[in-house]
């Protein structure tokens, strides 16, 4: 049985999920196996991803350098079928089969295109990151036992193929300092392990409803991310906390809700906006 941290996952009930069905043709056997290991836990298309601060500080801007707090947005022109670059895109790293089909609905494609948040740039030149907006299909409350009972309505997100049995938390915090045991990634956003987060949630020092909880993370070895950026696979941005943690859901359950990929591209304007328009076409 698959284990989330030290806890075996036991399904209580299973439901279908529109985005999962749409993306199934584009996900790799690795992610399918991951889902099977999670035993088809409950998905929640109508549940908001996280509560925001309500401050509406919504902004994003292009960035040249990559450091902690950088957001990587896949450039659809090098990830979708029909381009020579797409044959060398790092699909397996993000549990995708291969070039993404251009005939997917734009919002679906925008949700499948990887959006990655850098949480650490290591001294050895490698980068640690979290894949955003990729559900595993379960709520923490559906996991057997009490380990995750302090955050029962939180979805468990797929953060990447590295250390899948490790649970990590990305949370919002107020004030200049990160919660004890957490590392500040950017103002108001910090990152740490579940083992540290759990007692802080119980003590009310971290709010589960202002947090993303991930199984696994993404690791770029030294030089790999730079090579991918040079190859045209990523657009680089800095994104406000309120954009990162904004409530989002599928358009079928929340009309007008935008994928993180689209909203960030629009806010960045310029070449990023044009890239977004070229994906959406008449639907923009």
mmCIF file of C-alpha atoms in Angstrom:
data_model
loop_
_atom_site.group_PDB
_atom_site.id
_atom_site.type_symbol
_atom_site.label_atom_id
_atom_site.label_comp_id
_atom_site.label_asym_id
_atom_site.label_seq_id
_atom_site.Cartn_x
_atom_site.Cartn_y
_atom_site.Cartn_z
ATOM 1 C CA UNK A 1 0.000 0.000 0.000
ATOM 2 C CA UNK A 2 1.151 3.531 -0.683
ATOM 3 C CA UNK A 3 2.207 5.501 2.365
ATOM 4 C CA UNK A 4 1.832 9.244 2.862
ATOM 5 C CA UNK A 5 4.610 9.940 5.328
ATOM 6 C CA UNK A 6 4.294 7.147 7.874
ATOM 7 C CA UNK A 7 0.580 6.605 7.251
ATOM 8 C CA UNK A 8 -0.909 4.032 4.839
ATOM 9 C CA UNK A 9 -3.543 5.460 2.518
ATOM 10 C CA UNK A 10 -6.904 3.701 2.694
ATOM 11 C CA UNK A 11 -9.706 4.763 0.382
ATOM 12 C CA UNK A 12 -13.093 5.619 1.853
ATOM 13 C CA UNK A 13 -14.828 6.555 -1.397
ATOM 14 C CA UNK A 14 -13.860 7.325 -4.972
ATOM 15 C CA UNK A 15 -15.312 9.772 -7.470
ATOM 16 C CA UNK A 16 -14.355 10.843 -10.992
ATOM 17 C CA UNK A 17 -12.730 14.173 -11.685
ATOM 18 C CA UNK A 18 -13.111 16.105 -14.929
ATOM 19 C CA UNK A 19 -9.569 17.438 -15.121
ATOM 20 C CA UNK A 20 -8.068 14.074 -14.273
ATOM 21 C CA UNK A 21 -10.029 12.472 -17.091
ATOM 22 C CA UNK A 22 -9.028 15.192 -19.546
ATOM 23 C CA UNK A 23 -5.386 14.976 -18.565
ATOM 24 C CA UNK A 24 -5.193 11.178 -18.423
ATOM 25 C CA UNK A 25 -4.041 10.985 -22.014
ATOM 26 C CA UNK A 26 -1.097 13.215 -21.198
ATOM 27 C CA UNK A 27 0.119 11.784 -17.909
ATOM 28 C CA UNK A 28 2.811 9.205 -17.627
ATOM 29 C CA UNK A 29 2.630 5.715 -16.223
ATOM 30 C CA UNK A 30 4.468 7.080 -13.199
ATOM 31 C CA UNK A 31 1.609 9.356 -12.217
ATOM 32 C CA UNK A 32 -0.960 6.674 -13.022
ATOM 33 C CA UNK A 33 0.894 4.297 -10.730
ATOM 34 C CA UNK A 34 1.027 7.005 -8.100
ATOM 35 C CA UNK A 35 -2.719 7.387 -8.336
ATOM 36 C CA UNK A 36 -3.254 3.656 -8.101
ATOM 37 C CA UNK A 37 -1.070 3.623 -5.003
ATOM 38 C CA UNK A 38 -3.320 6.294 -3.537
ATOM 39 C CA UNK A 39 -6.178 3.824 -4.208
ATOM 40 C CA UNK A 40 -8.412 6.236 -6.046
ATOM 41 C CA UNK A 41 -9.072 8.461 -3.063
ATOM 42 C CA UNK A 42 -11.787 11.052 -3.166
ATOM 43 C CA UNK A 43 -11.331 14.000 -5.502
ATOM 44 C CA UNK A 44 -13.026 17.311 -4.819
ATOM 45 C CA UNK A 45 -13.586 19.429 -7.948
ATOM 46 C CA UNK A 46 -15.888 21.834 -6.147
ATOM 47 C CA UNK A 47 -13.660 22.495 -3.161
ATOM 48 C CA UNK A 48 -11.492 25.592 -3.193
ATOM 49 C CA UNK A 49 -7.779 24.931 -3.029
ATOM 50 C CA UNK A 50 -6.923 27.277 -0.168
ATOM 51 C CA UNK A 51 -8.185 30.334 1.627
ATOM 52 C CA UNK A 52 -6.450 33.579 0.749
ATOM 53 C CA UNK A 53 -5.834 36.611 2.902
ATOM 54 C CA UNK A 54 -8.487 38.627 1.089
ATOM 55 C CA UNK A 55 -6.077 41.498 0.528
ATOM 56 C CA UNK A 56 -6.331 41.203 -3.255
ATOM 57 C CA UNK A 57 -2.661 41.979 -3.736
ATOM 58 C CA UNK A 58 -2.687 40.329 -7.140
ATOM 59 C CA UNK A 59 0.441 40.896 -9.205
ATOM 60 C CA UNK A 60 3.094 39.049 -11.170
ATOM 61 C CA UNK A 61 6.129 40.258 -13.081
ATOM 62 C CA UNK A 62 8.717 38.747 -15.422
ATOM 63 C CA UNK A 63 12.051 37.823 -13.883
ATOM 64 C CA UNK A 64 15.481 37.026 -15.290
ATOM 65 C CA UNK A 65 17.226 35.205 -12.447
ATOM 66 C CA UNK A 66 16.038 32.080 -10.655
ATOM 67 C CA UNK A 67 16.051 31.981 -6.870
ATOM 68 C CA UNK A 68 13.754 30.994 -4.016
ATOM 69 C CA UNK A 69 10.300 32.350 -4.760
ATOM 70 C CA UNK A 70 10.649 32.126 -8.540
ATOM 71 C CA UNK A 71 7.716 30.669 -10.465
ATOM 72 C CA UNK A 72 8.422 28.681 -13.629
ATOM 73 C CA UNK A 73 5.665 28.622 -16.250
ATOM 74 C CA UNK A 74 5.881 26.108 -19.069
ATOM 75 C CA UNK A 75 5.935 27.775 -22.482
ATOM 76 C CA UNK A 76 3.241 25.924 -24.430
ATOM 77 C CA UNK A 77 5.091 26.468 -27.712
ATOM 78 C CA UNK A 78 7.823 24.063 -26.559
ATOM 79 C CA UNK A 79 5.644 21.585 -24.630
ATOM 80 C CA UNK A 80 2.840 20.948 -27.141
ATOM 81 C CA UNK A 81 2.947 18.645 -30.123
ATOM 82 C CA UNK A 82 4.035 20.077 -33.437
ATOM 83 C CA UNK A 83 7.300 21.696 -32.374
ATOM 84 C CA UNK A 84 10.759 20.130 -32.561
ATOM 85 C CA UNK A 85 11.555 21.423 -29.073
ATOM 86 C CA UNK A 86 8.673 19.432 -27.590
ATOM 87 C CA UNK A 87 10.510 16.179 -28.263
ATOM 88 C CA UNK A 88 13.114 17.165 -25.663
ATOM 89 C CA UNK A 89 10.860 18.778 -23.051
ATOM 90 C CA UNK A 90 11.243 17.291 -19.523
ATOM 91 C CA UNK A 91 7.903 15.477 -19.501
ATOM 92 C CA UNK A 92 8.878 12.590 -17.248
ATOM 93 C CA UNK A 93 10.047 15.011 -14.578
ATOM 94 C CA UNK A 94 6.437 16.178 -14.272
ATOM 95 C CA UNK A 95 4.682 12.845 -14.830
ATOM 96 C CA UNK A 96 3.584 13.614 -18.393
ATOM 97 C CA UNK A 97 3.712 11.102 -21.249
ATOM 98 C CA UNK A 98 5.059 13.391 -23.929
ATOM 99 C CA UNK A 99 4.109 16.428 -26.046
ATOM 100 C CA UNK A 100 0.736 17.823 -24.983
ATOM 101 C CA UNK A 101 -2.061 17.726 -27.576
ATOM 102 C CA UNK A 102 -2.997 21.170 -28.823
ATOM 103 C CA UNK A 103 -6.641 20.182 -29.278
ATOM 104 C CA UNK A 104 -7.301 20.120 -25.529
ATOM 105 C CA UNK A 105 -9.589 22.928 -24.310
ATOM 106 C CA UNK A 106 -7.349 25.901 -23.454
ATOM 107 C CA UNK A 107 -8.220 25.930 -19.747
ATOM 108 C CA UNK A 108 -7.508 22.202 -19.500
ATOM 109 C CA UNK A 109 -4.181 22.602 -21.262
ATOM 110 C CA UNK A 110 -3.320 25.561 -19.012
ATOM 111 C CA UNK A 111 -3.892 23.315 -15.994
ATOM 112 C CA UNK A 112 -1.747 20.504 -17.395
ATOM 113 C CA UNK A 113 1.191 22.746 -18.371
ATOM 114 C CA UNK A 114 3.628 22.627 -15.440
ATOM 115 C CA UNK A 115 3.749 25.596 -13.092
ATOM 116 C CA UNK A 116 6.612 25.182 -10.638
ATOM 117 C CA UNK A 117 7.466 27.156 -7.496
ATOM 118 C CA UNK A 118 11.131 27.246 -6.458
ATOM 119 C CA UNK A 119 11.445 26.880 -2.681
ATOM 120 C CA UNK A 120 15.214 26.526 -2.385
ATOM 121 C CA UNK A 121 18.373 27.176 -4.396
ATOM 122 C CA UNK A 122 21.051 24.947 -2.869
ATOM 123 C CA UNK A 123 24.711 25.743 -2.523
ATOM 124 C CA UNK A 124 25.568 22.863 -4.864
ATOM 125 C CA UNK A 125 23.668 24.571 -7.702
ATOM 126 C CA UNK A 126 20.579 22.365 -7.570
ATOM 127 C CA UNK A 127 17.024 23.657 -7.076
ATOM 128 C CA UNK A 128 14.159 22.296 -4.958
ATOM 129 C CA UNK A 129 10.653 23.098 -6.144
ATOM 130 C CA UNK A 130 6.977 22.210 -5.920
ATOM 131 C CA UNK A 131 4.736 21.423 -8.875
ATOM 132 C CA UNK A 132 1.553 23.482 -8.426
ATOM 133 C CA UNK A 133 -2.086 22.773 -9.321
ATOM 134 C CA UNK A 134 -1.732 18.990 -9.616
ATOM 135 C CA UNK A 135 -4.124 17.073 -7.374
ATOM 136 C CA UNK A 136 -3.411 13.575 -6.136
ATOM 137 C CA UNK A 137 -7.127 12.953 -5.802
ATOM 138 C CA UNK A 138 -7.458 12.758 -2.011
ATOM 139 C CA UNK A 139 -8.269 14.871 0.990
ATOM 140 C CA UNK A 140 -6.124 14.537 4.097
ATOM 141 C CA UNK A 141 -9.267 13.638 6.025
ATOM 142 C CA UNK A 142 -9.594 10.494 3.899
ATOM 143 C CA UNK A 143 -6.303 9.096 5.154
ATOM 144 C CA UNK A 144 -6.616 6.407 7.797
ATOM 145 C CA UNK A 145 -5.502 7.349 11.292
ATOM 146 C CA UNK A 146 -5.036 10.671 13.061
ATOM 147 C CA UNK A 147 -1.778 11.893 11.511
ATOM 148 C CA UNK A 148 -3.549 14.351 9.205
ATOM 149 C CA UNK A 149 -6.729 14.916 11.220
ATOM 150 C CA UNK A 150 -5.714 18.528 11.937
ATOM 151 C CA UNK A 151 -6.215 19.416 8.260
ATOM 152 C CA UNK A 152 -9.075 17.161 7.091
ATOM 153 C CA UNK A 153 -10.408 19.341 4.263
ATOM 154 C CA UNK A 154 -7.033 20.081 2.680
ATOM 155 C CA UNK A 155 -6.402 18.428 -0.678
ATOM 156 C CA UNK A 156 -3.123 16.550 -0.965
ATOM 157 C CA UNK A 157 -1.221 17.967 -3.931
ATOM 158 C CA UNK A 158 1.376 16.203 -6.081
ATOM 159 C CA UNK A 159 4.559 18.245 -5.688
ATOM 160 C CA UNK A 160 6.832 16.171 -7.886
ATOM 161 C CA UNK A 161 8.427 12.782 -8.370
ATOM 162 C CA UNK A 162 11.178 13.210 -5.749
ATOM 163 C CA UNK A 163 10.547 11.806 -2.241
ATOM 164 C CA UNK A 164 6.900 11.007 -2.872
ATOM 165 C CA UNK A 165 6.491 9.481 0.574
ATOM 166 C CA UNK A 166 7.512 12.785 2.165
ATOM 167 C CA UNK A 167 4.837 15.364 2.970
ATOM 168 C CA UNK A 168 5.777 19.051 2.709
ATOM 169 C CA UNK A 169 3.831 22.222 3.494
ATOM 170 C CA UNK A 170 3.768 25.605 1.775
ATOM 171 C CA UNK A 171 2.005 28.107 4.009
ATOM 172 C CA UNK A 172 1.196 31.773 4.377
ATOM 173 C CA UNK A 173 2.450 33.669 7.378
ATOM 174 C CA UNK A 174 2.052 37.197 8.657
ATOM 175 C CA UNK A 175 4.923 39.316 9.890
ATOM 176 C CA UNK A 176 8.575 39.251 8.817
ATOM 177 C CA UNK A 177 9.567 35.897 10.335
ATOM 178 C CA UNK A 178 8.587 32.431 9.147
ATOM 179 C CA UNK A 179 6.980 30.031 11.639
ATOM 180 C CA UNK A 180 9.460 28.130 13.814
ATOM 181 C CA UNK A 181 11.043 25.301 11.827
ATOM 182 C CA UNK A 182 9.959 26.762 8.485
ATOM 183 C CA UNK A 183 12.050 28.580 5.886
ATOM 184 C CA UNK A 184 10.838 31.856 4.393
ATOM 185 C CA UNK A 185 10.668 31.584 0.598
ATOM 186 C CA UNK A 186 9.334 35.053 -0.117
ATOM 187 C CA UNK A 187 7.537 37.654 2.000
ATOM 188 C CA UNK A 188 4.575 35.960 3.662
ATOM 189 C CA UNK A 189 5.298 32.492 2.243
ATOM 190 C CA UNK A 190 7.262 29.737 3.969
ATOM 191 C CA UNK A 191 8.069 26.069 3.447
ATOM 192 C CA UNK A 192 8.635 23.175 5.818
ATOM 193 C CA UNK A 193 8.012 19.492 6.573
ATOM 194 C CA UNK A 194 4.694 18.104 7.763
ATOM 195 C CA UNK A 195 6.295 16.871 10.985
ATOM 196 C CA UNK A 196 7.003 20.502 11.881
ATOM 197 C CA UNK A 197 3.710 21.863 10.534
ATOM 198 C CA UNK A 198 1.369 19.530 12.390
ATOM 199 C CA UNK A 199 2.001 20.804 15.945
ATOM 200 C CA UNK A 200 1.979 24.385 14.647
ATOM 201 C CA UNK A 201 -1.454 23.800 13.101
ATOM 202 C CA UNK A 202 -2.674 22.248 16.339
ATOM 203 C CA UNK A 203 -1.384 25.268 18.262
ATOM 204 C CA UNK A 204 -3.001 27.722 15.849
ATOM 205 C CA UNK A 205 0.340 29.138 14.708
ATOM 206 C CA UNK A 206 -0.274 27.947 11.130
ATOM 207 C CA UNK A 207 -3.683 27.836 9.483
ATOM 208 C CA UNK A 208 -4.332 24.702 7.440
ATOM 209 C CA UNK A 209 -6.779 26.669 5.308
ATOM 210 C CA UNK A 210 -3.949 29.012 4.336
ATOM 211 C CA UNK A 211 -1.620 26.188 3.353
ATOM 212 C CA UNK A 212 -0.871 23.810 0.484
ATOM 213 C CA UNK A 213 0.139 20.300 1.515
ATOM 214 C CA UNK A 214 2.191 18.229 -0.940
ATOM 215 C CA UNK A 215 3.257 14.643 -1.440
ATOM 216 C CA UNK A 216 6.659 14.761 -3.088
ATOM 217 C CA UNK A 217 8.636 17.611 -4.567
ATOM 218 C CA UNK A 218 10.619 18.455 -7.697
ATOM 219 C CA UNK A 219 14.412 18.559 -7.761
ATOM 220 C CA UNK A 220 16.517 20.047 -10.554
ATOM 221 C CA UNK A 221 20.104 18.823 -10.393
ATOM 222 C CA UNK A 222 22.937 21.272 -10.943
ATOM 223 C CA UNK A 223 22.743 22.858 -14.390
ATOM 224 C CA UNK A 224 19.501 21.113 -15.397
ATOM 225 C CA UNK A 225 17.157 24.028 -14.838
ATOM 226 C CA UNK A 226 19.511 26.454 -16.564
ATOM 227 C CA UNK A 227 19.639 24.126 -19.559
ATOM 228 C CA UNK A 228 15.851 23.900 -19.687
ATOM 229 C CA UNK A 229 15.509 27.679 -19.504
ATOM 230 C CA UNK A 230 18.045 28.137 -22.297
ATOM 231 C CA UNK A 231 16.041 25.626 -24.343
ATOM 232 C CA UNK A 232 12.961 27.837 -24.134
ATOM 233 C CA UNK A 233 10.899 25.524 -21.916
ATOM 234 C CA UNK A 234 10.199 28.004 -19.129
ATOM 235 C CA UNK A 235 9.070 31.558 -18.633
ATOM 236 C CA UNK A 236 10.234 32.967 -15.299
ATOM 237 C CA UNK A 237 8.177 35.160 -13.010
ATOM 238 C CA UNK A 238 7.814 36.537 -9.517
ATOM 239 C CA UNK A 239 4.258 36.144 -8.229
ATOM 240 C CA UNK A 240 2.505 37.685 -5.240
ATOM 241 C CA UNK A 241 1.359 35.546 -2.354
ATOM 242 C CA UNK A 242 -2.280 36.290 -3.115
ATOM 243 C CA UNK A 243 -1.933 34.981 -6.661
ATOM 244 C CA UNK A 244 -0.201 31.808 -5.463
ATOM 245 C CA UNK A 245 -2.832 31.085 -2.814
ATOM 246 C CA UNK A 246 -5.874 32.387 -4.649
ATOM 247 C CA UNK A 247 -8.933 30.156 -4.519
ATOM 248 C CA UNK A 248 -9.264 28.258 -7.781
ATOM 249 C CA UNK A 249 -11.455 25.498 -9.108
ATOM 250 C CA UNK A 250 -12.473 24.019 -12.420
ATOM 251 C CA UNK A 251 -14.580 26.309 -14.643
ATOM 252 C CA UNK A 252 -17.460 23.814 -14.411
ATOM 253 C CA UNK A 253 -17.736 24.434 -10.657
ATOM 254 C CA UNK A 254 -16.644 28.096 -10.523
ATOM 255 C CA UNK A 255 -17.350 29.967 -13.772
ATOM 256 C CA UNK A 256 -14.658 32.537 -14.478
ATOM 257 C CA UNK A 257 -12.010 30.832 -12.374
ATOM 258 C CA UNK A 258 -8.666 31.076 -14.167
ATOM 259 C CA UNK A 259 -5.837 28.549 -14.045
ATOM 260 C CA UNK A 260 -2.737 29.830 -12.271
ATOM 261 C CA UNK A 261 -0.804 29.559 -15.550
ATOM 262 C CA UNK A 262 -3.199 31.888 -17.361
ATOM 263 C CA UNK A 263 -3.575 34.475 -14.611
ATOM 264 C CA UNK A 264 0.180 34.740 -14.098
ATOM 265 C CA UNK A 265 0.843 35.114 -17.820
ATOM 266 C CA UNK A 266 -1.779 37.851 -18.069
ATOM 267 C CA UNK A 267 -0.435 39.749 -15.065
ATOM 268 C CA UNK A 268 3.112 39.617 -16.461
ATOM 269 C CA UNK A 269 1.909 41.275 -19.677
ATOM 270 C CA UNK A 270 4.220 41.767 -22.683
ATOM 271 C CA UNK A 271 5.612 38.576 -24.227
ATOM 272 C CA UNK A 272 3.990 36.506 -21.491
ATOM 273 C CA UNK A 273 0.542 37.853 -22.348
ATOM 274 C CA UNK A 274 1.138 37.202 -26.049
ATOM 275 C CA UNK A 275 2.153 33.616 -25.236
ATOM 276 C CA UNK A 276 -1.094 33.215 -23.311
ATOM 277 C CA UNK A 277 -3.158 34.668 -26.154
ATOM 278 C CA UNK A 278 -1.524 32.310 -28.635
ATOM 279 C CA UNK A 279 -2.667 29.350 -26.518
ATOM 280 C CA UNK A 280 -6.239 30.541 -26.005
ATOM 281 C CA UNK A 281 -6.816 31.997 -29.461
ATOM 282 C CA UNK A 282 -10.464 33.010 -29.936
ATOM 283 C CA UNK A 283 -11.257 31.792 -26.407
ATOM 284 C CA UNK A 284 -9.125 34.545 -24.851
#
